[in-house]
Coordinates of C-alpha atoms in Angstrom, one line a residue:
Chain A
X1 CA 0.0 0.0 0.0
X2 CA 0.9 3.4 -0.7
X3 CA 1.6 5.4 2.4
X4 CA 0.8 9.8 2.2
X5 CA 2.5 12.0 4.7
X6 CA 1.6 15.2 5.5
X7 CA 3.3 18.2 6.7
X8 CA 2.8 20.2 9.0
X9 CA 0.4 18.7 10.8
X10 CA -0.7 21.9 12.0
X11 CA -0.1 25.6 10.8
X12 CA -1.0 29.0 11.7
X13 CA -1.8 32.0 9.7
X14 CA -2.6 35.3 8.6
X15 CA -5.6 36.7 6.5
X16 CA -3.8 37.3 3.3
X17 CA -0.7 35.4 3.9
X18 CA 0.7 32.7 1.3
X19 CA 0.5 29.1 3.0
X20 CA 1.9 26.0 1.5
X21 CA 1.1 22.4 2.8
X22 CA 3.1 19.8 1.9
X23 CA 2.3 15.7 0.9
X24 CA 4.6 13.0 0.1
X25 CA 4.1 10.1 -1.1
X26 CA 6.2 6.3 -0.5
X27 CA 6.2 5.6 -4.2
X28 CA 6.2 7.3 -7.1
X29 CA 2.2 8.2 -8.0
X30 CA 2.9 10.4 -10.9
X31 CA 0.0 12.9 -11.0
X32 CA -2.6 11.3 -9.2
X33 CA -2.8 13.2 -6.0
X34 CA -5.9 15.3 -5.2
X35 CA -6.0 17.9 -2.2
X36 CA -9.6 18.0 0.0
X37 CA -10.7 20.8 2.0
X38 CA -13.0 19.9 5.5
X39 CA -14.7 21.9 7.9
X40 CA -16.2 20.8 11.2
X41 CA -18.8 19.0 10.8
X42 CA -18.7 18.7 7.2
X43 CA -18.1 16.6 4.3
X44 CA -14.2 16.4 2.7
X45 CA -14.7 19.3 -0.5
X46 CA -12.4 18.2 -3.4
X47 CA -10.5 21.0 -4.3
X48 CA -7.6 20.7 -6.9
X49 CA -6.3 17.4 -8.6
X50 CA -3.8 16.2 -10.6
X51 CA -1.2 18.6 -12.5
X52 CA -3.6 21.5 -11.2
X53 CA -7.0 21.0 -12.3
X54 CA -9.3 23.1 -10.0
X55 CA -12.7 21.6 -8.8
X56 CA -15.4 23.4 -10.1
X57 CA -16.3 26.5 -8.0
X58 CA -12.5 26.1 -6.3
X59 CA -10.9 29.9 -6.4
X60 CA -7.8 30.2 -8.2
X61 CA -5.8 31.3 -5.2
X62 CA -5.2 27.1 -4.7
X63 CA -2.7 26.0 -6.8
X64 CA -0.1 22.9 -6.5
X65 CA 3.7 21.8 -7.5
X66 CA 4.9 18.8 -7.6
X67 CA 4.6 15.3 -9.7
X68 CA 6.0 11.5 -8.4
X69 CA 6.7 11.3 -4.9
X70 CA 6.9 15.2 -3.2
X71 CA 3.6 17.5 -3.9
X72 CA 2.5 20.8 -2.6
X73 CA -0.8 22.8 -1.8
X74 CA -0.7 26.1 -2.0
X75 CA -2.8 28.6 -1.0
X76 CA -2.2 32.2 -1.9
X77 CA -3.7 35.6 -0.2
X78 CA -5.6 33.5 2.5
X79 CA -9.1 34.3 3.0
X80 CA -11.2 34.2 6.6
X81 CA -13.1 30.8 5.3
X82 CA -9.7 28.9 3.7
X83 CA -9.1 28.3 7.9
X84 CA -10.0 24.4 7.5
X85 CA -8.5 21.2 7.3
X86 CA -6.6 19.7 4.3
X87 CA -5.9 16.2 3.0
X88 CA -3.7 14.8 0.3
X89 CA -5.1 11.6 -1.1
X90 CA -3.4 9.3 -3.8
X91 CA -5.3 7.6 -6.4
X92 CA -2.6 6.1 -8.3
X93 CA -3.5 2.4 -7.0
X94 CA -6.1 0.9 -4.3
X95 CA -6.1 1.5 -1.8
X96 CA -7.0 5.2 -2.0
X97 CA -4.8 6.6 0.8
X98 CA -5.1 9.8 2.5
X99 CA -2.2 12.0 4.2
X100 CA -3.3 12.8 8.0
X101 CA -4.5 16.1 7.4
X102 CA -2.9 19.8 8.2
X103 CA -5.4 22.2 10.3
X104 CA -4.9 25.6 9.2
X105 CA -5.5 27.8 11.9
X106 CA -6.0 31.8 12.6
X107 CA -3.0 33.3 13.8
Chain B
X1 CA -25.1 19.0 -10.5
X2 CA -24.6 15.8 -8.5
X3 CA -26.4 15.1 -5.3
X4 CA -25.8 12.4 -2.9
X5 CA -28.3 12.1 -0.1
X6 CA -27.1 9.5 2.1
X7 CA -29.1 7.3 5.1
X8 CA -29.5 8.1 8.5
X9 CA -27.9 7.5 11.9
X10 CA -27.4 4.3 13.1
X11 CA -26.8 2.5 16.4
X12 CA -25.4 -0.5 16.4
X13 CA -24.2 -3.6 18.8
X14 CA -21.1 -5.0 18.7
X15 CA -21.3 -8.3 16.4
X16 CA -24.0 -6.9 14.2
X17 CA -24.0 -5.4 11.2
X18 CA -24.5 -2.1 9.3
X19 CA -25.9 -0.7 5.5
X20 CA -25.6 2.3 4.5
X21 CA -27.5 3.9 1.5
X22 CA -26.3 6.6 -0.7
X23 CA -28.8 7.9 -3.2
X24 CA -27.0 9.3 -6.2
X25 CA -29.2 11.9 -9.2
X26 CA -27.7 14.5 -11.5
X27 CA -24.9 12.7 -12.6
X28 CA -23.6 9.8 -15.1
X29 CA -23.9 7.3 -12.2
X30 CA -23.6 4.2 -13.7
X31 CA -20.4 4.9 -15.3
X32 CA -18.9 7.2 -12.2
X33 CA -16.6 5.4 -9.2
X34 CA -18.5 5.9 -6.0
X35 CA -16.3 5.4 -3.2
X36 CA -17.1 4.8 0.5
X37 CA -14.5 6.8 2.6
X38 CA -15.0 6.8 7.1
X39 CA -13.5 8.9 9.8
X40 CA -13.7 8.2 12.9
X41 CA -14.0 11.3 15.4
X42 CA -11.3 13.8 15.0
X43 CA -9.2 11.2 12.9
X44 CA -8.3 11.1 9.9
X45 CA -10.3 9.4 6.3
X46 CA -10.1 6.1 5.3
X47 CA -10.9 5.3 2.3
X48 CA -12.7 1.8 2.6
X49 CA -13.9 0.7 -1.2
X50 CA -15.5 2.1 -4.3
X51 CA -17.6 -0.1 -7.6
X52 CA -18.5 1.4 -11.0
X53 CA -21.7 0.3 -10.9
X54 CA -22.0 0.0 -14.6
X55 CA -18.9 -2.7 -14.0
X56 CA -20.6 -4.5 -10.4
X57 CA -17.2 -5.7 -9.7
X58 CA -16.4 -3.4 -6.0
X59 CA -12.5 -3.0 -4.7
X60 CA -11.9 -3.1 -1.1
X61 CA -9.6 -2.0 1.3
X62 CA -7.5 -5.4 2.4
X63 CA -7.7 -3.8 6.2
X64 CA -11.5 -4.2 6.0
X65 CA -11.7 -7.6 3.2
X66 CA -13.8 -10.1 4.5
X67 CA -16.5 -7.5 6.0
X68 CA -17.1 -4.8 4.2
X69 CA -19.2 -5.4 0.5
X70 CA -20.6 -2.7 -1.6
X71 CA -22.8 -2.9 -4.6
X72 CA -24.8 -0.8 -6.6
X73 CA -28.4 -0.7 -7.2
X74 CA -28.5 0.3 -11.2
X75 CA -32.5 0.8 -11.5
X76 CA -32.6 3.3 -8.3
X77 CA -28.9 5.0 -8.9
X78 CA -28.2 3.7 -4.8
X79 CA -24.7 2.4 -3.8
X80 CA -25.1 0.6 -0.5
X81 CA -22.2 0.2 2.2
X82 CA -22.7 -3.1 4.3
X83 CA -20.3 -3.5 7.2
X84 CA -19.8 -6.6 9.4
X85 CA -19.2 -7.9 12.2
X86 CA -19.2 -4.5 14.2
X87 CA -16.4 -3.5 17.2
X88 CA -16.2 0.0 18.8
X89 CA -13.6 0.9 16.6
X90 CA -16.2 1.2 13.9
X91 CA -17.7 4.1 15.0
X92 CA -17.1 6.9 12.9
X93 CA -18.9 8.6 10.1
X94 CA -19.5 6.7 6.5
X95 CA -19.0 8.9 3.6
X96 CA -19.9 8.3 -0.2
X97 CA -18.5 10.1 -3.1
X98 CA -18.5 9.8 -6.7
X99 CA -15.9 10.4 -9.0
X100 CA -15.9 13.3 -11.4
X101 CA -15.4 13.7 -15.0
X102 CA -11.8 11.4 -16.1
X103 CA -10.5 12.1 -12.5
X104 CA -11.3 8.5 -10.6
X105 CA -11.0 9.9 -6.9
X106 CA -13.9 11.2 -5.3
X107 CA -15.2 14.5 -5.9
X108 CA -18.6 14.8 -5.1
X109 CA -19.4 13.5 -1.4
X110 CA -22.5 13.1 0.3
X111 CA -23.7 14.5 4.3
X112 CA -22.1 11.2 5.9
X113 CA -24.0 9.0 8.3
X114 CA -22.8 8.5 11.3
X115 CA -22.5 4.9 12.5
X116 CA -22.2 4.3 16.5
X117 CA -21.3 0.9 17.7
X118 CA -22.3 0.9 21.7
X119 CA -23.3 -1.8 24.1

């Protein structure tokens, strides 16, 4: 199986601020990565997959980097409702793994 | 616009078993994955299984093999998640999603159910 790791687990930031979240993967998954967005209480929203392909209704302030094993989520000029929790999941091969999640948090 | 409107809470002994509904319109369902992903509270997801229903033929997560079995009912668009043989560490909340367009992930979830396995 396929093993996602996520950092940081936790971050903290500023309305406005640039944010990057980090996933890697334990073998090479090419493209197939997508990045989810939850909020308490709430179902996972899928937000960008692949080599950047935005969800539809997904701002273009979410972009990513990143292609085989080391990918990136980032989030540019954060707004008050981005403060969530994000996941990394692979879908290169079953199982579908997920990273752990990062909570993005207020500073 | 795909909806997914899935069944509600459940409480459940240990031993037993669970099935959960998810009731899928607006979308090419037969011919789109739907997954079944859980989280148990304040954990992580865990992506348990997902059938093309146009296909019938459902992967599983090995962790879960053995007691988990999705299928799909074609003439109603419903995907149903049955889980067996119940502990505590079941309890969590059961999510469907579908895929969307050529991505194969999930993209379009539904509320969740939450599943409660108590004495």
């Amino acid at each position: 199986d396929i093993q996602m790791t996520q950092s940081p687990s936790s971050v903290s930031a500023s309305v406005g601020d640039r944010v990057t979240i980090t996933c890697r993967a334990s073998q090479n998954i090419n493209q197939w990565l997508a990045w989810y967005q939850q909020k308490p209480g709430k179902a996972p929203r899928l937000l960008i997959y692949g080599a950047g392909t935005l969800h539809s209704g997904v701002p273009s302030r979410f972009s990513v980097t990143g292609s085989g094993t080391d990918f990136s989520l980032i989030i540019n000029s954060l707004q008050p409702e981005d403060f969530a929790t994000y996941f990394c999941q692979q879908v290169n091969s079953f199982p579908y793994s997920f990273g752990q999640g990062t909570k993005l948090e207020i500073k | 616009q795909v909806q997914l409107v899935q069944s509600g809470a459940e409480v459940k002994k240990p031993g037993s078993s669970v099935k959960v509904s998810c009731n899928c319109s607006g979308g090419s369902f037969a011919n789109s994955a739907v997954s079944w992903v859980r989280q148990t509270p304040g954990q992580g997801l865990e992506w348990m299984g997902s059938i093309i229903p146009v296909y019938g033929s459902p992967s599983y997560a090995q962790k879960l093999q053995g007691r988990v079995t999705i299928t799909a009912d074609k003439s109603t668009t419903a995907v149903f998640m049955e889980l067996d043989s119940l502990t505590f560490d079941d309890t969590a909340i059961y999510f469907c999603a579908t895929s969307g367009g050529w991505w194969p992930g999930p993209a379009d979830w539904g509320q969740g159910t939450l599943v409660t396995v108590s004495s």
